[in-house]
Short mmCIF file of C-alpha atoms in Angstrom, two decimals:
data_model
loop_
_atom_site.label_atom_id
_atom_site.label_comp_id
_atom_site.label_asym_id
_atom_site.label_seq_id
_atom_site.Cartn_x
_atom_site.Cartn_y
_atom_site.Cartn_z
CA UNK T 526 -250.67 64.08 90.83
CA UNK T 527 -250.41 61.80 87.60
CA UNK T 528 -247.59 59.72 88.76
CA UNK T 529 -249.47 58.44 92.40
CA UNK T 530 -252.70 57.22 89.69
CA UNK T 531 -250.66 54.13 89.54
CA UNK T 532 -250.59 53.71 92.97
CA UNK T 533 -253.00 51.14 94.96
CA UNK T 534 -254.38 53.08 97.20
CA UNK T 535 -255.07 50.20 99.71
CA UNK T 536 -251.41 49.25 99.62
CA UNK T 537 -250.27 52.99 100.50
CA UNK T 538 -250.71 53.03 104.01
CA UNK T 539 -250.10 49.92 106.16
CA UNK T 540 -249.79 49.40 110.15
CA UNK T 541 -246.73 48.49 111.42
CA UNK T 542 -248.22 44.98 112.19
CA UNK T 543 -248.88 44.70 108.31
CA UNK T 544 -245.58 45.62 107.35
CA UNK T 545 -244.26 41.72 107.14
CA UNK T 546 -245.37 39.21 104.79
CA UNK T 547 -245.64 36.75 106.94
CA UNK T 548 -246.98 36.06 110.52
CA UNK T 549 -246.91 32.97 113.05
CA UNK T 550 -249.63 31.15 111.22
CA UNK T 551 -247.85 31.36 108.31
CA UNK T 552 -244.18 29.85 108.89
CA UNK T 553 -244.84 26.37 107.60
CA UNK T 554 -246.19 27.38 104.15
CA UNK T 555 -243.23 29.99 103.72
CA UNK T 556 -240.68 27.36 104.29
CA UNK T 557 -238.87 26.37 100.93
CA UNK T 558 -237.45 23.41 99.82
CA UNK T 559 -234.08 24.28 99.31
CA UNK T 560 -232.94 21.53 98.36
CA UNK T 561 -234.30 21.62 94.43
CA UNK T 562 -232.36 23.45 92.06
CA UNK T 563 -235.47 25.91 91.02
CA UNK T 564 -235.09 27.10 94.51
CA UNK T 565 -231.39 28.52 93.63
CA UNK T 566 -232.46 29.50 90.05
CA UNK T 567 -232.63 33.24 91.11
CA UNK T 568 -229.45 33.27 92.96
CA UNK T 569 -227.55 31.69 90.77
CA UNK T 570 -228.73 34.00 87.55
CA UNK T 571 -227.42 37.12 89.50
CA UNK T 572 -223.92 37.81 89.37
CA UNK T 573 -223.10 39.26 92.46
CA UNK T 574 -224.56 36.71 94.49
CA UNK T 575 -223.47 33.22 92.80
CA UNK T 576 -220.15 34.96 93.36
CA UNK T 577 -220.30 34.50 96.86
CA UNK T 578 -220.83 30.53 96.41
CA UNK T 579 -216.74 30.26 96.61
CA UNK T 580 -217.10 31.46 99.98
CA UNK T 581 -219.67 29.19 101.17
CA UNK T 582 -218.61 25.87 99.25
CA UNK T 583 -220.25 22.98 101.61
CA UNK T 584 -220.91 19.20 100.75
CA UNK T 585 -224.18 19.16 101.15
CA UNK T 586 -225.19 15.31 101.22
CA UNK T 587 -222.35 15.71 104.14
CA UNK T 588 -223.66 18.28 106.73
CA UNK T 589 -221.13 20.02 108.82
CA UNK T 590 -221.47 19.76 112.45
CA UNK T 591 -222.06 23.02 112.92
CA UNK T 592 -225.34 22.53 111.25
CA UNK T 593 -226.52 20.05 113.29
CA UNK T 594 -225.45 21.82 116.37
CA UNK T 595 -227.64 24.77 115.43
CA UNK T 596 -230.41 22.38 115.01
CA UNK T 597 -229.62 20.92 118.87
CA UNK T 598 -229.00 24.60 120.00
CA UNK T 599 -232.53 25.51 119.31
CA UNK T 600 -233.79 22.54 120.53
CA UNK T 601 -232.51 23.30 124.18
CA UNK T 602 -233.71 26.66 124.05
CA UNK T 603 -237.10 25.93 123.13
CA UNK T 604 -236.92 23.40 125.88
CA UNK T 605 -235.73 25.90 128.68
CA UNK T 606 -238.61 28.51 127.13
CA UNK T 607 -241.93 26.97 127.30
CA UNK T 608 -242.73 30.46 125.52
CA UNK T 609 -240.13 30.58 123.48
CA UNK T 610 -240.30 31.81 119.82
CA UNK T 611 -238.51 28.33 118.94
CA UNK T 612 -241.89 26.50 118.94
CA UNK T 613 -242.11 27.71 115.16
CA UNK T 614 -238.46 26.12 114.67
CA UNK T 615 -237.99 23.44 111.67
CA UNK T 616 -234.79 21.71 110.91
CA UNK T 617 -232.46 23.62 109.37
CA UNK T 618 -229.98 22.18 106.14
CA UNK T 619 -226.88 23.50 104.44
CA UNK T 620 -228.73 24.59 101.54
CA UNK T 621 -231.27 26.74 103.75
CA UNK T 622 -228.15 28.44 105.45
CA UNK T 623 -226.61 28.85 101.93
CA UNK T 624 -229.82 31.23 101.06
CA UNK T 625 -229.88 32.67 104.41
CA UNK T 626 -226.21 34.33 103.85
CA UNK T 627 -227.00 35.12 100.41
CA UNK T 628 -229.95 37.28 102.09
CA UNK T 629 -227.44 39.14 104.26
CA UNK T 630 -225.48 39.67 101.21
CA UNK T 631 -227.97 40.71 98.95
CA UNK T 632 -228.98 43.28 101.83
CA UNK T 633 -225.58 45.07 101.65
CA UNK T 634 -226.41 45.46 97.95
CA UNK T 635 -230.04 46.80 98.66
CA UNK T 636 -229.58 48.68 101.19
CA UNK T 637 -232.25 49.99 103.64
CA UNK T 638 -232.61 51.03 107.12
CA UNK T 639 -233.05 47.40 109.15
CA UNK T 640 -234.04 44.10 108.63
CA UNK T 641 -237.62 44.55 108.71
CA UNK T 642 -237.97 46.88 105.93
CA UNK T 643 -236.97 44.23 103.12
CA UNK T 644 -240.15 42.16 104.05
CA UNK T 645 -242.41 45.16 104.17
CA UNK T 646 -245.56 45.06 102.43
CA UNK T 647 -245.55 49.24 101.74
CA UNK T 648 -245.99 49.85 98.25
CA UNK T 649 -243.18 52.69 97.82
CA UNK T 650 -240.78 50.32 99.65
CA UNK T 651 -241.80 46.83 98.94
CA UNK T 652 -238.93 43.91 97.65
CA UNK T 653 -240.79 40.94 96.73
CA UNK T 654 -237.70 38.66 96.21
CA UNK T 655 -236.86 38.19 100.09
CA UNK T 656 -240.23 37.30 101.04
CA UNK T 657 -240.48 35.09 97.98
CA UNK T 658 -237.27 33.43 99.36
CA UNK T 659 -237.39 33.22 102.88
CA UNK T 660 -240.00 34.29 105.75
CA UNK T 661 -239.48 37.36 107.85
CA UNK T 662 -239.61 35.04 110.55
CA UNK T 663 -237.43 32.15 109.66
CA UNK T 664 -234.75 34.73 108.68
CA UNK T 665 -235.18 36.02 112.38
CA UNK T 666 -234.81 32.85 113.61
CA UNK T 667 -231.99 31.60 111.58
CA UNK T 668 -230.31 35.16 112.83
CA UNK T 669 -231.26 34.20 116.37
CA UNK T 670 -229.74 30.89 116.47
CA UNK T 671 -226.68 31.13 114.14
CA UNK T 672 -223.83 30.10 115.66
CA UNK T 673 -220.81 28.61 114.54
CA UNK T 674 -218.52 27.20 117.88
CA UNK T 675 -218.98 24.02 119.62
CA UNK T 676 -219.78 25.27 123.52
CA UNK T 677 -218.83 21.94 124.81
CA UNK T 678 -215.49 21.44 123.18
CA UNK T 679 -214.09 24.94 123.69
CA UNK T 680 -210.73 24.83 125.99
CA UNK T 681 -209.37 28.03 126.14
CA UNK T 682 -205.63 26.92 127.24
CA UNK T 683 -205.49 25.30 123.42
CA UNK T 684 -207.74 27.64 121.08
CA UNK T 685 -206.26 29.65 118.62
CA UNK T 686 -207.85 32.96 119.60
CA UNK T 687 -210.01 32.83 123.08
CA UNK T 688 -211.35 35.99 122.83
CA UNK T 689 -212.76 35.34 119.19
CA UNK T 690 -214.16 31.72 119.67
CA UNK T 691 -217.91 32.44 118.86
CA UNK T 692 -216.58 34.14 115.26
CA UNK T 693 -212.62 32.29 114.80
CA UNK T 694 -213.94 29.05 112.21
CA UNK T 695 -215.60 31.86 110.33
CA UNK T 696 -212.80 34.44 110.53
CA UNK T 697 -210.37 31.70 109.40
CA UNK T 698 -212.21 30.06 107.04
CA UNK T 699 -212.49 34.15 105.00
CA UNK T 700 -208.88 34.55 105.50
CA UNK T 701 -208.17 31.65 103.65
CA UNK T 702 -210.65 32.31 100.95
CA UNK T 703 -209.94 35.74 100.46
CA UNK T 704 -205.98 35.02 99.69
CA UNK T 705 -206.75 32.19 97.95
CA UNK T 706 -209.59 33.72 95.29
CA UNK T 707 -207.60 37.07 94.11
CA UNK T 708 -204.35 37.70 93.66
CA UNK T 709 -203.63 41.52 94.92
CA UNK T 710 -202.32 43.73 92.34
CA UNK T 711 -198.68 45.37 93.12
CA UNK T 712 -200.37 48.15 95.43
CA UNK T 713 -201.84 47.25 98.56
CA UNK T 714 -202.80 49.38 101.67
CA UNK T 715 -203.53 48.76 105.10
CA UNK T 716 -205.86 50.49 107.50
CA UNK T 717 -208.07 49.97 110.27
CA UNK T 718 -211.87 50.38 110.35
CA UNK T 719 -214.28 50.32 113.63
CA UNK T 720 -217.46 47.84 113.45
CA UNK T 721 -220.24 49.81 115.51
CA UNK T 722 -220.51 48.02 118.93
CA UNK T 723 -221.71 49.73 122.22
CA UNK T 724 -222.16 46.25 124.68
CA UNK T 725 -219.55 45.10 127.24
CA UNK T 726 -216.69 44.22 125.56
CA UNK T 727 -212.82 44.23 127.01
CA UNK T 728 -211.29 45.24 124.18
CA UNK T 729 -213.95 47.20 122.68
CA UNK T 730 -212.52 50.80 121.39
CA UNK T 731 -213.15 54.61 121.26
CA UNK T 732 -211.88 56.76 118.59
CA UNK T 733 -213.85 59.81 118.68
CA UNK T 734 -212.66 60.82 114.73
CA UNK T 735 -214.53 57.91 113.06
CA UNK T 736 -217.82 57.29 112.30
CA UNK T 737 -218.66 54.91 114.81
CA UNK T 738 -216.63 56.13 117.99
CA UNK T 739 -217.50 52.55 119.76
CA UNK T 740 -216.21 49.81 118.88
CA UNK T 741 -214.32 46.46 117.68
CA UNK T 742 -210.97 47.56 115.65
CA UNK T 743 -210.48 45.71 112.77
CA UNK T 744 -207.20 46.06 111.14
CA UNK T 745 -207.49 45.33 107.04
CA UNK T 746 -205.04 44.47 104.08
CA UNK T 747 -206.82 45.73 101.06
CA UNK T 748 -206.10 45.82 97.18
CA UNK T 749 -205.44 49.54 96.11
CA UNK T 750 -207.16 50.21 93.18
CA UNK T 751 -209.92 47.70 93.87
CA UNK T 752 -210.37 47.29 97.54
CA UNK T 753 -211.04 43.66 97.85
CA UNK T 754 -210.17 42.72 101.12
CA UNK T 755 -207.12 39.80 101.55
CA UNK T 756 -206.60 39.80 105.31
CA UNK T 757 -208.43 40.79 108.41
CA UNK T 758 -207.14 41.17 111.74
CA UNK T 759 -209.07 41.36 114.40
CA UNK T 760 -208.04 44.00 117.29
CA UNK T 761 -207.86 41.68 120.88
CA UNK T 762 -205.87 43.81 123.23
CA UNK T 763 -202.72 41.79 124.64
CA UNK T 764 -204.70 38.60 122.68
CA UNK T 765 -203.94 40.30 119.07
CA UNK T 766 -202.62 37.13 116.96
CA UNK T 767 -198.90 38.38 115.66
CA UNK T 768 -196.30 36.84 114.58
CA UNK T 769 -193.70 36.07 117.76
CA UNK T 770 -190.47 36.95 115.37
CA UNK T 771 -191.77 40.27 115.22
CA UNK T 772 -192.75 40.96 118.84
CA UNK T 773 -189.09 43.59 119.60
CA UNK T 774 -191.19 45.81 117.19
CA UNK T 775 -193.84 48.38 118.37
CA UNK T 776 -197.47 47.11 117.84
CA UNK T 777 -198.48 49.11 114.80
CA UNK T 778 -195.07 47.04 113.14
CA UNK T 779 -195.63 43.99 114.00
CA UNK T 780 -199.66 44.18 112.07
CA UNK T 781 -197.69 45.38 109.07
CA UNK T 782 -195.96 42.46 108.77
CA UNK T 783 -198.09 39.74 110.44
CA UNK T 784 -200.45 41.33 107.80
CA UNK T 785 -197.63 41.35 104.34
CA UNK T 786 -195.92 37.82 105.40
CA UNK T 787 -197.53 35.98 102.55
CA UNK T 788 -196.99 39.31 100.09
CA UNK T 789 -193.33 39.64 100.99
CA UNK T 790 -189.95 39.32 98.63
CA UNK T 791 -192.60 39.49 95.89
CA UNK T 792 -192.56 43.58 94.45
CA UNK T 793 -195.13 44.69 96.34
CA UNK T 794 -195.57 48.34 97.53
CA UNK T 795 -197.50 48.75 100.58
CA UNK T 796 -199.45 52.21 101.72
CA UNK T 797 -200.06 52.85 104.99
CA UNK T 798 -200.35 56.11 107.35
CA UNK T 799 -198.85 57.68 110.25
CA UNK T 800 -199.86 55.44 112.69
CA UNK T 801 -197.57 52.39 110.96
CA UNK T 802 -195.57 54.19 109.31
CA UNK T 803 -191.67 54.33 110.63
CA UNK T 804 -187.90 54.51 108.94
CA UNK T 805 -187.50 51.59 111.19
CA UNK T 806 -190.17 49.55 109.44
CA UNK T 807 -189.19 50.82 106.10
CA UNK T 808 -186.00 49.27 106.62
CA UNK T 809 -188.00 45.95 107.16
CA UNK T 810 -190.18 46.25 104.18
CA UNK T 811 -186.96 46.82 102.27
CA UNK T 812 -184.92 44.09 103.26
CA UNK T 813 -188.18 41.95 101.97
CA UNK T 814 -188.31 43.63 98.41
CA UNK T 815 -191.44 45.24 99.47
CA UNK T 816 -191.58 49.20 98.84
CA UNK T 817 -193.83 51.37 101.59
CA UNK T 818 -194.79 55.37 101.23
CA UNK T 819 -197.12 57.38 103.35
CA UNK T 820 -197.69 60.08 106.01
CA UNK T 821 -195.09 59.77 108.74
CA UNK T 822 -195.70 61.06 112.39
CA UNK T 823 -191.74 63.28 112.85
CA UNK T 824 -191.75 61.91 116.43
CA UNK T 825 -190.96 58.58 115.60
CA UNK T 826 -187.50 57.06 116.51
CA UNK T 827 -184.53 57.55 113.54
CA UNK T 828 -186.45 60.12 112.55
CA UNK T 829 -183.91 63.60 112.77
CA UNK T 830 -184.79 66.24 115.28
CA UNK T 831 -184.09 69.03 112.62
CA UNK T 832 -187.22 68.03 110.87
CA UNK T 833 -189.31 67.95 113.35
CA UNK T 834 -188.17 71.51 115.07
CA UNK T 835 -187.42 73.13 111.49
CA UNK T 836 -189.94 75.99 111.09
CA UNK T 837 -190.75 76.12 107.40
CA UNK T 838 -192.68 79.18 105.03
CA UNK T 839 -195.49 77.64 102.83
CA UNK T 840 -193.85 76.25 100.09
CA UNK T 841 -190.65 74.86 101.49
CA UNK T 842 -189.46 71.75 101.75
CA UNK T 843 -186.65 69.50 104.00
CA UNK T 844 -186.07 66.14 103.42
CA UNK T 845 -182.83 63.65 103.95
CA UNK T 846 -182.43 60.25 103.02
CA UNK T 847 -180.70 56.83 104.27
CA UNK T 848 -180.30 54.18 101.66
CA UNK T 849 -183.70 53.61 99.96
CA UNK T 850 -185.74 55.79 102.84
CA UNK T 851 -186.41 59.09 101.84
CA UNK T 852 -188.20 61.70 104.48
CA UNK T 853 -189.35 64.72 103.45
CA UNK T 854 -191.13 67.67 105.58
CA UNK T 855 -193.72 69.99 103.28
CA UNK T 856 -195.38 73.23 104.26
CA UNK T 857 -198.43 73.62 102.34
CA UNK T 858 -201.80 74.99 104.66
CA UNK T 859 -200.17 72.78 107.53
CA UNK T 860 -197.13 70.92 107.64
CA UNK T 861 -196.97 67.74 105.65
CA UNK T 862 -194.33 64.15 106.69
CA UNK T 863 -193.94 61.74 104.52
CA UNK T 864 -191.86 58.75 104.08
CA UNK T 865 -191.32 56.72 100.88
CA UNK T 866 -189.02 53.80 99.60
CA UNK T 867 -190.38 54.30 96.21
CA UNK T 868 -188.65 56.49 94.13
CA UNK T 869 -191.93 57.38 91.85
CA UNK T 870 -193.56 58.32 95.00
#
C-alpha cells in the first residue's frame, strides 16, 4: 500500500477518450517547429536514435519530391472528403518527417502494445517524450498519408519491381545504406522471416511453423554474431528480383547468391539451412572462395542414396566427401544432415 501513496489518484483511472494528449482543438498548438535545432536537441543526445540519421540523410533547404507529393496527396483527399480528417492537415517538411521516423524507431525500442498507448495520459503507462514531440494526431496523419511513389509516373513495363512500387525507393535506398554503413564480419547467415499480413495479397504466404502464419516472405542476409541486417529480399512470386546468370539453379540457389554477389571471392563463410542448402550450391560457394555449413535436406540431388536409406543406432555416424564438401548423417534423438565446406565446422 506504501508504494501507490505516490500515485495521483486523479491520473489513475482515465476514459479511453482521455487517453491522448491531444484532441482536434488542439493540433495547431502541438505542431513544432522543426526546423530549429532545440527541436532535435533530444534526438540527437540519444544514441540510438541520432544513429539512424545515416539512414535518413536529406538536404533539407532542397525538399525531395516525395515531400511535396505527400503535401498534394492530402490535399486531393481532403478535397474528395468534405469530412475528411485532412481538414486538420498542415504542410509537412523534411525535418517533420525526419522526427516522424525517429518516432517509429524509438517505438521499436519502447515497446508497447499499439500506437495509441505511447500518447496515453495513464499514469502507470504514460511517455511524455512523444507527446512532447509530436501530436497523437499529426503522427496519425503523417502515418495516413505517407507515401513514397509517384502515382502518375509509374509504368509498369519499365519499373524495377512492379509488385513493390508503393515500398521499392525505400527498399533500395536501405539496401544501399545497409552495405554501405557496416562491413559484415567473416560469418554471415541467411534466412527468411514472415512480416504479419492477412489482406489480399498475390504473393502473400502461409507457413503454419512461424509466428505469423500469414504473410509477406522476406528473405535476409544478416551478420552472425551481430545480426545487423545487409540485404533484404523481398519474396514476389515469379516477380522475385534474381540475378538472370543464376536462373538454371533451383530458387532457394539463386537467393543465395543474388543475396552473397557483393560478399563473394572475399573469405566469407555463409550459414544457411536445409531449405538452401545443396552439394550443388556448395560447389558454387566454393568456386567463389566463400565457405557454407548447415543442415542439409538428404533428398537433394548429388546427395548419395546410402545416406539417406542408411538406418543408423544413436550415436553413429556416415558421412563421404567430394573435394571441399563434406556430408555427414548423425543419429542423436532424430537423425541429423549436415553439409559443410569448412573444415572447423
Amino acid at each position: 500500500m506504501e508504494i501507490m501513496d505516490g500515485i495521483d489518484d486523479e491520473n489513475t483511472f482515465l476514459l479511453d477518450d482521455e487517453l491522448h494528449s491531444d484532441t482536434d482543438t488542439d493540433i495547431s498548438s502541438n505542431y513544432l517547429d522543426y526546423s530549429s535545432d532545440d527541436s532535435f536537441s533530444e534526438f540527437g543526445s540519444d544514441e540510438d536514435l541520432s544513429s539512424a540519421r545515416i539512414f535518413t540523410e536529406v538536404d533539407v533547404k532542397n525538399p525531395p519530391v516525395r515531400v511535396l507529393d505527400l503535401n498534394f496527396l492530402c490535399i486531393q483527399s481532403s478535397v474528395a472528403k468534405q469530412f475528411s480528417k485532412s481538414k486538420f492537415w498542415v504542410e509537412t517538411t523534411v525535418e517533420e518527417l525526419h522526427v516522424f521516423f525517429a518516432l517509429n524507431i524509438l517505438q521499436g525500442i519502447v515497446k508497447k502494445p499499439g500506437i495509441d498507448h505511447y500518447w496515453s495520459k495513464r499514469y502507470s503507462t504514460n511517455t511524455p517524450f512523444f507527446s512532447k514531440i509530436m501530436s497523437h494526431r499529426r503522427f496519425c496523419l503523417l502515418q495516413r498519408y505517407l507515401h513514397f511513389s509517384d502515382n502518375a509516373a509509374f509504368d509498369p513495363q519499365n519499373h524495377e519491381c512492379p509488385k513493390l512500387v508503393k515500398v521499392w525507393p525505400v527498399l533500395k535506398h536501405l539496401n544501399e545504406k545497409f552495405s554501405e554503413t557496416v562491413t559484415p564480419e567473416r560469418d554471415v547467415t541467411i534466412d527468411e522471416i514472415l512480416m504479419l499480413f492477412k489482406g489480399r495479397l498475390g504473393w502473400k504466404q502461409f507457413i503454419p511453423l512461424k509466428r505469423a502464419r500469414f504473410g509477406v516472405k522476406c528473405f535476409m542476409l544478416c551478420e552472425s554474431i551481430s545480426g545487423y541486417i545487409w540485404s533484404i529480399i523481398i519474396y514476389t512470386d515469379k516477380d522475385t528480383i534474381l540475378k538472370p546468370e543464376n536462373s538454371k539453379l533451383c530458387f532457394s540457389s539463386q537467393i543465395v547468391l543474388t543475396m552473397m554477389e557483393p560478399l563473394l571471392h572475399k573469405g566469407y563463410c555463409l550459414t544457411i539451412d536445409n531449405y538452401y542448402s545443396s552439394p550443388e550450391l556448395a560447389d558454387k560457394l566454393v568456386s567463389c572462395r566463400t565457405d557454407t555449413y548447415g543442415t542439409l535436406n538428404l533428398k537433394r540431388k548429388e546427395v548419395l542414396k546410402e545416406m539417406q536409406k542408411k538406418k543408423l543406432k544413436k550415436g553413429e555416424i556416415i558421412a563421404f566427401q567430394r573435394g571441399k564438401v563434406t556430408v555427414m548423417k548423425w543419429m542423436d534423438q532424430k537423425k541429423v544432415s549436415l553439409l559443410s565446406t569448412n573444415s572447423q565446422y
